Amino acid sequence: MRILFLCLGNICRSPAAEAITRAKAVAAGLDVTFDSAGTGSWHLGEPPYAPMIEAASARGYDLSTLRARQIGPQDYAGFDLILAMDENNLRDVLDQAPRDMQAQVQMFLEGPAGPQDVPDPYFTRDFETSLDLIEAGAEALVADLLADQAK
């Protein structure tokens, strides 16, 4: 299983989701490949945003080795699942999708009332709430992957 997390610039939410979900999947004994990308190209090759690195590090997650990249046509074939952090990212990734897309594309979070956005802390400055949501989403995803593996 190969999973790609997607946000706008690939410097806050999606790299955090990649690192957090990877840590939780490893702890659960899952063999899954995780990566992250952005819909935009503003930060190509840059590390995640320093305040996000610091906030994630305080919770025990290391984002320092990750580098921003933009989603490309190869990702639609190379990943089984692409998880968008908000509805705008979802719309953008579907608008860019090739006709022969193989990946399933959906929102990262599903709330009680349906899909839920992870607010962008680059703009909101609320890294803790974003990390709370990402941790909850990562735990739910790992539980789903374990359930699928048990079938």
Short mmCIF file of N, CA and C in Angstrom, two decimals:
data_model
loop_
_atom_site.label_atom_id
_atom_site.label_comp_id
_atom_site.label_asym_id
_atom_site.label_seq_id
_atom_site.Cartn_x
_atom_site.Cartn_y
_atom_site.Cartn_z
N MET A 1 0.86 -1.18 0.00
CA MET A 1 0.00 0.00 0.00
C MET A 1 0.90 1.23 0.00
N ARG A 2 0.56 2.17 -0.87
CA ARG A 2 1.30 3.45 -0.98
C ARG A 2 0.30 4.58 -0.81
N ILE A 3 0.59 5.48 0.15
CA ILE A 3 -0.33 6.56 0.48
C ILE A 3 0.39 7.90 0.38
N LEU A 4 -0.26 8.85 -0.31
CA LEU A 4 0.28 10.20 -0.47
C LEU A 4 -0.64 11.19 0.23
N PHE A 5 -0.06 12.02 1.09
CA PHE A 5 -0.79 13.10 1.76
C PHE A 5 -0.58 14.38 0.96
N LEU A 6 -1.63 15.18 0.82
CA LEU A 6 -1.58 16.33 -0.05
C LEU A 6 -2.13 17.58 0.63
N CYS A 7 -1.36 18.67 0.56
CA CYS A 7 -1.85 19.98 1.01
C CYS A 7 -1.44 21.02 -0.03
N LEU A 8 -1.46 22.26 0.34
CA LEU A 8 -1.20 23.34 -0.61
C LEU A 8 0.28 23.45 -0.99
N GLY A 9 1.15 23.69 0.00
CA GLY A 9 2.56 23.92 -0.31
C GLY A 9 3.50 22.82 0.13
N ASN A 10 2.97 21.80 0.80
CA ASN A 10 3.76 20.67 1.29
C ASN A 10 4.83 21.10 2.30
N ILE A 11 4.44 22.06 3.17
CA ILE A 11 5.39 22.46 4.22
C ILE A 11 4.79 22.42 5.62
N CYS A 12 3.49 22.13 5.74
CA CYS A 12 2.88 22.06 7.08
C CYS A 12 2.09 20.77 7.25
N ARG A 13 0.88 20.77 6.73
CA ARG A 13 -0.05 19.67 7.02
C ARG A 13 0.37 18.33 6.42
N SER A 14 0.67 18.30 5.13
CA SER A 14 0.95 17.00 4.52
C SER A 14 2.26 16.38 5.01
N PRO A 15 3.35 17.15 5.22
CA PRO A 15 4.52 16.49 5.78
C PRO A 15 4.28 16.02 7.22
N ALA A 16 3.50 16.78 7.98
CA ALA A 16 3.16 16.34 9.34
C ALA A 16 2.36 15.05 9.29
N ALA A 17 1.39 14.97 8.38
CA ALA A 17 0.59 13.75 8.25
C ALA A 17 1.46 12.57 7.82
N GLU A 18 2.40 12.83 6.92
CA GLU A 18 3.32 11.77 6.49
C GLU A 18 4.12 11.23 7.67
N ALA A 19 4.75 12.11 8.42
CA ALA A 19 5.61 11.68 9.53
C ALA A 19 4.81 11.03 10.65
N ILE A 20 3.68 11.62 11.00
CA ILE A 20 2.87 11.10 12.10
C ILE A 20 2.28 9.75 11.75
N THR A 21 1.73 9.62 10.55
CA THR A 21 1.13 8.35 10.15
C THR A 21 2.19 7.28 10.00
N ARG A 22 3.35 7.65 9.47
CA ARG A 22 4.44 6.68 9.35
C ARG A 22 4.82 6.15 10.74
N ALA A 23 4.97 7.04 11.71
CA ALA A 23 5.35 6.62 13.06
C ALA A 23 4.30 5.68 13.65
N LYS A 24 3.04 6.00 13.46
CA LYS A 24 1.96 5.18 14.01
C LYS A 24 1.87 3.84 13.27
N ALA A 25 2.11 3.83 11.98
CA ALA A 25 2.07 2.59 11.20
C ALA A 25 3.24 1.68 11.58
N VAL A 26 4.42 2.24 11.76
CA VAL A 26 5.58 1.44 12.18
C VAL A 26 5.31 0.82 13.55
N ALA A 27 4.78 1.63 14.47
CA ALA A 27 4.47 1.13 15.81
C ALA A 27 3.44 -0.01 15.77
N ALA A 28 2.55 0.03 14.76
CA ALA A 28 1.53 -1.01 14.61
C ALA A 28 2.01 -2.21 13.80
N GLY A 29 3.25 -2.13 13.29
CA GLY A 29 3.80 -3.23 12.52
C GLY A 29 3.34 -3.29 11.07
N LEU A 30 2.85 -2.18 10.56
CA LEU A 30 2.38 -2.14 9.17
C LEU A 30 3.52 -1.85 8.21
N ASP A 31 3.47 -2.44 7.03
CA ASP A 31 4.43 -2.17 5.97
C ASP A 31 3.72 -1.35 4.90
N VAL A 32 3.76 -0.05 5.05
CA VAL A 32 3.08 0.88 4.15
C VAL A 32 4.07 1.97 3.77
N THR A 33 4.00 2.44 2.53
CA THR A 33 4.85 3.54 2.08
C THR A 33 4.05 4.83 2.15
N PHE A 34 4.62 5.85 2.77
CA PHE A 34 3.98 7.15 2.89
C PHE A 34 4.85 8.21 2.24
N ASP A 35 4.20 9.21 1.66
CA ASP A 35 4.89 10.36 1.07
C ASP A 35 3.92 11.54 1.18
N SER A 36 4.41 12.71 0.83
CA SER A 36 3.55 13.89 0.83
C SER A 36 3.94 14.80 -0.32
N ALA A 37 2.99 15.65 -0.72
CA ALA A 37 3.21 16.59 -1.82
C ALA A 37 2.26 17.77 -1.64
N GLY A 38 2.49 18.79 -2.43
CA GLY A 38 1.61 19.95 -2.45
C GLY A 38 1.02 20.15 -3.82
N THR A 39 -0.05 20.92 -3.88
CA THR A 39 -0.64 21.24 -5.18
C THR A 39 0.12 22.37 -5.84
N GLY A 40 0.82 23.19 -5.06
CA GLY A 40 1.57 24.32 -5.58
C GLY A 40 3.07 24.07 -5.57
N SER A 41 3.79 24.94 -6.27
CA SER A 41 5.24 24.77 -6.43
C SER A 41 6.07 25.80 -5.66
N TRP A 42 5.46 26.57 -4.77
CA TRP A 42 6.15 27.67 -4.11
C TRP A 42 7.35 27.25 -3.28
N HIS A 43 7.32 26.06 -2.71
CA HIS A 43 8.34 25.68 -1.72
C HIS A 43 9.17 24.46 -2.14
N LEU A 44 9.23 24.17 -3.42
CA LEU A 44 9.94 22.98 -3.90
C LEU A 44 11.32 22.86 -3.28
N GLY A 45 11.60 21.69 -2.72
CA GLY A 45 12.91 21.40 -2.15
C GLY A 45 13.16 21.95 -0.76
N GLU A 46 12.22 22.73 -0.24
CA GLU A 46 12.40 23.32 1.08
C GLU A 46 11.95 22.34 2.17
N PRO A 47 12.54 22.48 3.37
CA PRO A 47 12.05 21.67 4.49
C PRO A 47 10.69 22.18 4.94
N PRO A 48 10.00 21.42 5.77
CA PRO A 48 8.74 21.92 6.31
C PRO A 48 8.95 23.23 7.06
N TYR A 49 7.87 23.95 7.23
CA TYR A 49 7.85 25.24 7.90
C TYR A 49 8.37 25.09 9.33
N ALA A 50 9.32 25.92 9.72
CA ALA A 50 9.99 25.78 11.03
C ALA A 50 9.02 25.67 12.21
N PRO A 51 7.97 26.51 12.29
CA PRO A 51 7.05 26.33 13.42
C PRO A 51 6.34 24.98 13.43
N MET A 52 6.09 24.39 12.25
CA MET A 52 5.48 23.07 12.21
C MET A 52 6.49 22.02 12.65
N ILE A 53 7.74 22.16 12.23
CA ILE A 53 8.78 21.23 12.68
C ILE A 53 8.87 21.25 14.21
N GLU A 54 8.86 22.45 14.78
CA GLU A 54 8.97 22.59 16.24
C GLU A 54 7.76 22.00 16.95
N ALA A 55 6.56 22.29 16.47
CA ALA A 55 5.35 21.78 17.11
C ALA A 55 5.29 20.25 17.01
N ALA A 56 5.64 19.70 15.87
CA ALA A 56 5.63 18.24 15.71
C ALA A 56 6.73 17.60 16.56
N SER A 57 7.88 18.22 16.61
CA SER A 57 8.98 17.71 17.42
C SER A 57 8.61 17.64 18.90
N ALA A 58 7.86 18.62 19.38
CA ALA A 58 7.43 18.62 20.78
C ALA A 58 6.53 17.43 21.09
N ARG A 59 5.94 16.84 20.04
CA ARG A 59 5.10 15.65 20.21
C ARG A 59 5.84 14.37 19.85
N GLY A 60 7.12 14.49 19.51
CA GLY A 60 7.93 13.32 19.22
C GLY A 60 8.02 12.92 17.77
N TYR A 61 7.63 13.80 16.85
CA TYR A 61 7.67 13.49 15.42
C TYR A 61 8.76 14.32 14.73
N ASP A 62 9.55 13.66 13.89
CA ASP A 62 10.65 14.33 13.19
C ASP A 62 10.27 14.61 11.74
N LEU A 63 10.16 15.89 11.41
CA LEU A 63 9.86 16.31 10.04
C LEU A 63 11.10 16.85 9.33
N SER A 64 12.22 16.93 10.03
CA SER A 64 13.39 17.66 9.54
C SER A 64 13.98 17.12 8.25
N THR A 65 13.80 15.84 7.95
CA THR A 65 14.40 15.27 6.73
C THR A 65 13.51 15.40 5.50
N LEU A 66 12.26 15.82 5.70
CA LEU A 66 11.32 15.91 4.58
C LEU A 66 11.56 17.17 3.76
N ARG A 67 11.25 17.10 2.48
CA ARG A 67 11.40 18.24 1.57
C ARG A 67 10.15 18.37 0.71
N ALA A 68 9.76 19.60 0.46
CA ALA A 68 8.53 19.88 -0.30
C ALA A 68 8.69 19.48 -1.76
N ARG A 69 7.61 18.95 -2.28
CA ARG A 69 7.53 18.64 -3.71
C ARG A 69 6.09 18.86 -4.16
N GLN A 70 5.92 18.94 -5.45
CA GLN A 70 4.59 19.15 -6.04
C GLN A 70 4.10 17.84 -6.62
N ILE A 71 2.80 17.59 -6.48
CA ILE A 71 2.21 16.39 -7.05
C ILE A 71 2.39 16.41 -8.57
N GLY A 72 2.65 15.25 -9.12
CA GLY A 72 2.83 15.13 -10.57
C GLY A 72 2.03 13.98 -11.13
N PRO A 73 1.97 13.86 -12.45
CA PRO A 73 1.18 12.80 -13.09
C PRO A 73 1.55 11.40 -12.61
N GLN A 74 2.83 11.17 -12.31
CA GLN A 74 3.26 9.85 -11.87
C GLN A 74 2.65 9.44 -10.53
N ASP A 75 2.25 10.42 -9.73
CA ASP A 75 1.69 10.12 -8.42
C ASP A 75 0.31 9.48 -8.51
N TYR A 76 -0.43 9.81 -9.54
CA TYR A 76 -1.77 9.24 -9.70
C TYR A 76 -1.72 7.75 -10.03
N ALA A 77 -0.58 7.30 -10.58
CA ALA A 77 -0.39 5.88 -10.87
C ALA A 77 0.45 5.20 -9.80
N GLY A 78 1.32 5.96 -9.14
CA GLY A 78 2.26 5.38 -8.19
C GLY A 78 1.73 5.20 -6.78
N PHE A 79 0.59 5.80 -6.49
CA PHE A 79 0.01 5.68 -5.15
C PHE A 79 -1.36 5.03 -5.24
N ASP A 80 -1.68 4.27 -4.19
CA ASP A 80 -3.00 3.64 -4.10
C ASP A 80 -4.04 4.62 -3.60
N LEU A 81 -3.60 5.54 -2.74
CA LEU A 81 -4.51 6.45 -2.06
C LEU A 81 -3.85 7.82 -1.95
N ILE A 82 -4.58 8.86 -2.35
CA ILE A 82 -4.14 10.25 -2.19
C ILE A 82 -5.14 10.91 -1.26
N LEU A 83 -4.62 11.44 -0.14
CA LEU A 83 -5.46 12.02 0.90
C LEU A 83 -5.24 13.52 0.99
N ALA A 84 -6.28 14.28 0.68
CA ALA A 84 -6.22 15.74 0.67
C ALA A 84 -6.55 16.29 2.06
N MET A 85 -5.85 17.37 2.42
CA MET A 85 -6.04 17.97 3.74
C MET A 85 -7.25 18.89 3.82
N ASP A 86 -7.71 19.41 2.68
CA ASP A 86 -8.92 20.24 2.70
C ASP A 86 -9.63 20.13 1.36
N GLU A 87 -10.83 20.71 1.31
CA GLU A 87 -11.64 20.59 0.10
C GLU A 87 -11.01 21.28 -1.11
N ASN A 88 -10.29 22.38 -0.89
CA ASN A 88 -9.61 23.04 -2.00
C ASN A 88 -8.53 22.14 -2.58
N ASN A 89 -7.76 21.48 -1.71
CA ASN A 89 -6.73 20.55 -2.18
C ASN A 89 -7.37 19.40 -2.94
N LEU A 90 -8.49 18.90 -2.43
CA LEU A 90 -9.20 17.80 -3.09
C LEU A 90 -9.64 18.22 -4.49
N ARG A 91 -10.23 19.39 -4.59
CA ARG A 91 -10.70 19.90 -5.88
C ARG A 91 -9.52 20.06 -6.85
N ASP A 92 -8.42 20.65 -6.35
CA ASP A 92 -7.24 20.86 -7.20
C ASP A 92 -6.64 19.55 -7.70
N VAL A 93 -6.52 18.57 -6.80
CA VAL A 93 -5.90 17.31 -7.20
C VAL A 93 -6.79 16.56 -8.20
N LEU A 94 -8.09 16.66 -8.03
CA LEU A 94 -8.99 16.01 -8.99
C LEU A 94 -9.00 16.75 -10.33
N ASP A 95 -8.88 18.08 -10.30
CA ASP A 95 -8.82 18.85 -11.55
C ASP A 95 -7.57 18.52 -12.36
N GLN A 96 -6.48 18.19 -11.68
CA GLN A 96 -5.20 17.89 -12.34
C GLN A 96 -5.07 16.42 -12.73
N ALA A 97 -5.98 15.60 -12.27
CA ALA A 97 -5.85 14.14 -12.43
C ALA A 97 -5.92 13.72 -13.89
N PRO A 98 -5.04 12.81 -14.29
CA PRO A 98 -5.14 12.25 -15.65
C PRO A 98 -6.36 11.34 -15.75
N ARG A 99 -6.84 11.16 -16.96
CA ARG A 99 -8.04 10.34 -17.17
C ARG A 99 -7.84 8.90 -16.72
N ASP A 100 -6.61 8.41 -16.82
CA ASP A 100 -6.34 7.01 -16.47
C ASP A 100 -5.84 6.87 -15.02
N MET A 101 -6.25 7.78 -14.17
CA MET A 101 -5.83 7.78 -12.77
C MET A 101 -6.14 6.44 -12.12
N GLN A 102 -5.17 5.91 -11.40
CA GLN A 102 -5.35 4.64 -10.71
C GLN A 102 -5.58 4.83 -9.22
N ALA A 103 -5.08 5.92 -8.66
CA ALA A 103 -5.20 6.18 -7.22
C ALA A 103 -6.64 6.54 -6.84
N GLN A 104 -7.00 6.16 -5.63
CA GLN A 104 -8.24 6.63 -5.04
C GLN A 104 -7.92 7.97 -4.38
N VAL A 105 -8.74 8.98 -4.60
CA VAL A 105 -8.51 10.31 -4.05
C VAL A 105 -9.67 10.66 -3.13
N GLN A 106 -9.34 11.08 -1.91
CA GLN A 106 -10.38 11.44 -0.95
C GLN A 106 -9.81 12.39 0.09
N MET A 107 -10.67 12.86 0.96
CA MET A 107 -10.24 13.70 2.07
C MET A 107 -9.52 12.85 3.11
N PHE A 108 -8.56 13.44 3.80
CA PHE A 108 -7.83 12.76 4.87
C PHE A 108 -8.74 12.49 6.06
N LEU A 109 -9.52 13.50 6.46
CA LEU A 109 -10.37 13.36 7.64
C LEU A 109 -11.83 13.17 7.26
N GLU A 110 -12.45 12.25 7.97
CA GLU A 110 -13.89 12.05 7.88
C GLU A 110 -14.45 12.34 9.26
N GLY A 111 -15.24 13.38 9.39
CA GLY A 111 -15.87 13.71 10.66
C GLY A 111 -17.26 13.10 10.74
N PRO A 112 -17.94 13.30 11.86
CA PRO A 112 -19.29 12.74 12.03
C PRO A 112 -20.27 13.22 10.96
N ALA A 113 -20.03 14.42 10.44
CA ALA A 113 -20.94 14.98 9.43
C ALA A 113 -20.37 14.86 8.02
N GLY A 114 -19.28 14.08 7.87
CA GLY A 114 -18.68 13.92 6.55
C GLY A 114 -17.25 14.43 6.52
N PRO A 115 -16.72 14.70 5.32
CA PRO A 115 -15.34 15.15 5.20
C PRO A 115 -15.08 16.42 6.01
N GLN A 116 -13.89 16.49 6.57
CA GLN A 116 -13.52 17.62 7.42
C GLN A 116 -12.15 18.15 6.99
N ASP A 117 -12.03 19.47 6.90
CA ASP A 117 -10.75 20.09 6.57
C ASP A 117 -9.80 20.06 7.77
N VAL A 118 -8.51 19.96 7.48
CA VAL A 118 -7.46 20.26 8.46
C VAL A 118 -7.06 21.70 8.17
N PRO A 119 -7.35 22.64 9.06
CA PRO A 119 -7.02 24.05 8.80
C PRO A 119 -5.51 24.22 8.56
N ASP A 120 -5.16 25.12 7.67
CA ASP A 120 -3.75 25.34 7.32
C ASP A 120 -3.09 26.23 8.37
N PRO A 121 -2.18 25.68 9.19
CA PRO A 121 -1.57 26.48 10.25
C PRO A 121 -0.60 27.54 9.73
N TYR A 122 -0.20 27.44 8.46
CA TYR A 122 0.63 28.48 7.88
C TYR A 122 -0.13 29.80 7.91
N PHE A 123 -1.46 29.73 7.76
CA PHE A 123 -2.30 30.92 7.78
C PHE A 123 -2.97 31.15 9.13
N THR A 124 -3.42 30.05 9.79
CA THR A 124 -4.14 30.21 11.06
C THR A 124 -3.20 30.41 12.23
N ARG A 125 -1.96 29.94 12.12
CA ARG A 125 -0.95 29.97 13.19
C ARG A 125 -1.29 29.01 14.32
N ASP A 126 -2.30 28.18 14.15
CA ASP A 126 -2.73 27.24 15.18
C ASP A 126 -2.19 25.84 14.84
N PHE A 127 -0.93 25.63 15.14
CA PHE A 127 -0.27 24.37 14.83
C PHE A 127 -0.80 23.23 15.70
N GLU A 128 -1.16 23.55 16.93
CA GLU A 128 -1.62 22.51 17.86
C GLU A 128 -2.94 21.88 17.41
N THR A 129 -3.89 22.70 17.00
CA THR A 129 -5.17 22.15 16.53
C THR A 129 -4.96 21.31 15.27
N SER A 130 -4.13 21.80 14.35
CA SER A 130 -3.86 21.02 13.14
C SER A 130 -3.21 19.69 13.49
N LEU A 131 -2.26 19.70 14.41
CA LEU A 131 -1.61 18.46 14.81
C LEU A 131 -2.57 17.52 15.53
N ASP A 132 -3.47 18.07 16.35
CA ASP A 132 -4.49 17.24 17.00
C ASP A 132 -5.32 16.50 15.95
N LEU A 133 -5.76 17.23 14.93
CA LEU A 133 -6.57 16.64 13.87
C LEU A 133 -5.78 15.61 13.07
N ILE A 134 -4.53 15.92 12.78
CA ILE A 134 -3.69 15.00 12.01
C ILE A 134 -3.42 13.73 12.80
N GLU A 135 -3.15 13.86 14.10
CA GLU A 135 -2.94 12.65 14.92
C GLU A 135 -4.19 11.78 14.94
N ALA A 136 -5.35 12.40 15.09
CA ALA A 136 -6.60 11.64 15.09
C ALA A 136 -6.82 10.95 13.73
N GLY A 137 -6.56 11.68 12.65
CA GLY A 137 -6.70 11.10 11.32
C GLY A 137 -5.72 9.97 11.08
N ALA A 138 -4.49 10.13 11.57
CA ALA A 138 -3.47 9.09 11.42
C ALA A 138 -3.88 7.83 12.18
N GLU A 139 -4.39 8.01 13.39
CA GLU A 139 -4.83 6.86 14.18
C GLU A 139 -5.98 6.12 13.49
N ALA A 140 -6.92 6.87 12.94
CA ALA A 140 -8.05 6.26 12.23
C ALA A 140 -7.56 5.53 10.97
N LEU A 141 -6.63 6.13 10.24
CA LEU A 141 -6.11 5.51 9.03
C LEU A 141 -5.37 4.22 9.36
N VAL A 142 -4.53 4.25 10.38
CA VAL A 142 -3.80 3.05 10.78
C VAL A 142 -4.77 1.95 11.23
N ALA A 143 -5.80 2.32 11.96
CA ALA A 143 -6.82 1.33 12.37
C ALA A 143 -7.50 0.72 11.15
N ASP A 144 -7.82 1.54 10.16
CA ASP A 144 -8.43 1.03 8.92
C ASP A 144 -7.48 0.09 8.18
N LEU A 145 -6.20 0.46 8.13
CA LEU A 145 -5.21 -0.38 7.44
C LEU A 145 -5.04 -1.71 8.16
N LEU A 146 -5.04 -1.68 9.49
CA LEU A 146 -4.95 -2.92 10.26
C LEU A 146 -6.17 -3.80 10.03
N ALA A 147 -7.35 -3.19 9.99
CA ALA A 147 -8.57 -3.94 9.74
C ALA A 147 -8.56 -4.58 8.35
N ASP A 148 -8.08 -3.81 7.35
CA ASP A 148 -7.99 -4.35 5.99
C ASP A 148 -6.99 -5.51 5.93
N GLN A 149 -5.91 -5.38 6.66
CA GLN A 149 -4.87 -6.42 6.66
C GLN A 149 -5.39 -7.70 7.31
N ALA A 150 -6.28 -7.56 8.29
CA ALA A 150 -6.83 -8.71 9.00
C ALA A 150 -7.85 -9.49 8.17
N LYS A 151 -8.35 -8.89 7.10
CA LYS A 151 -9.38 -9.54 6.27
C LYS A 151 -8.80 -10.67 5.46
#
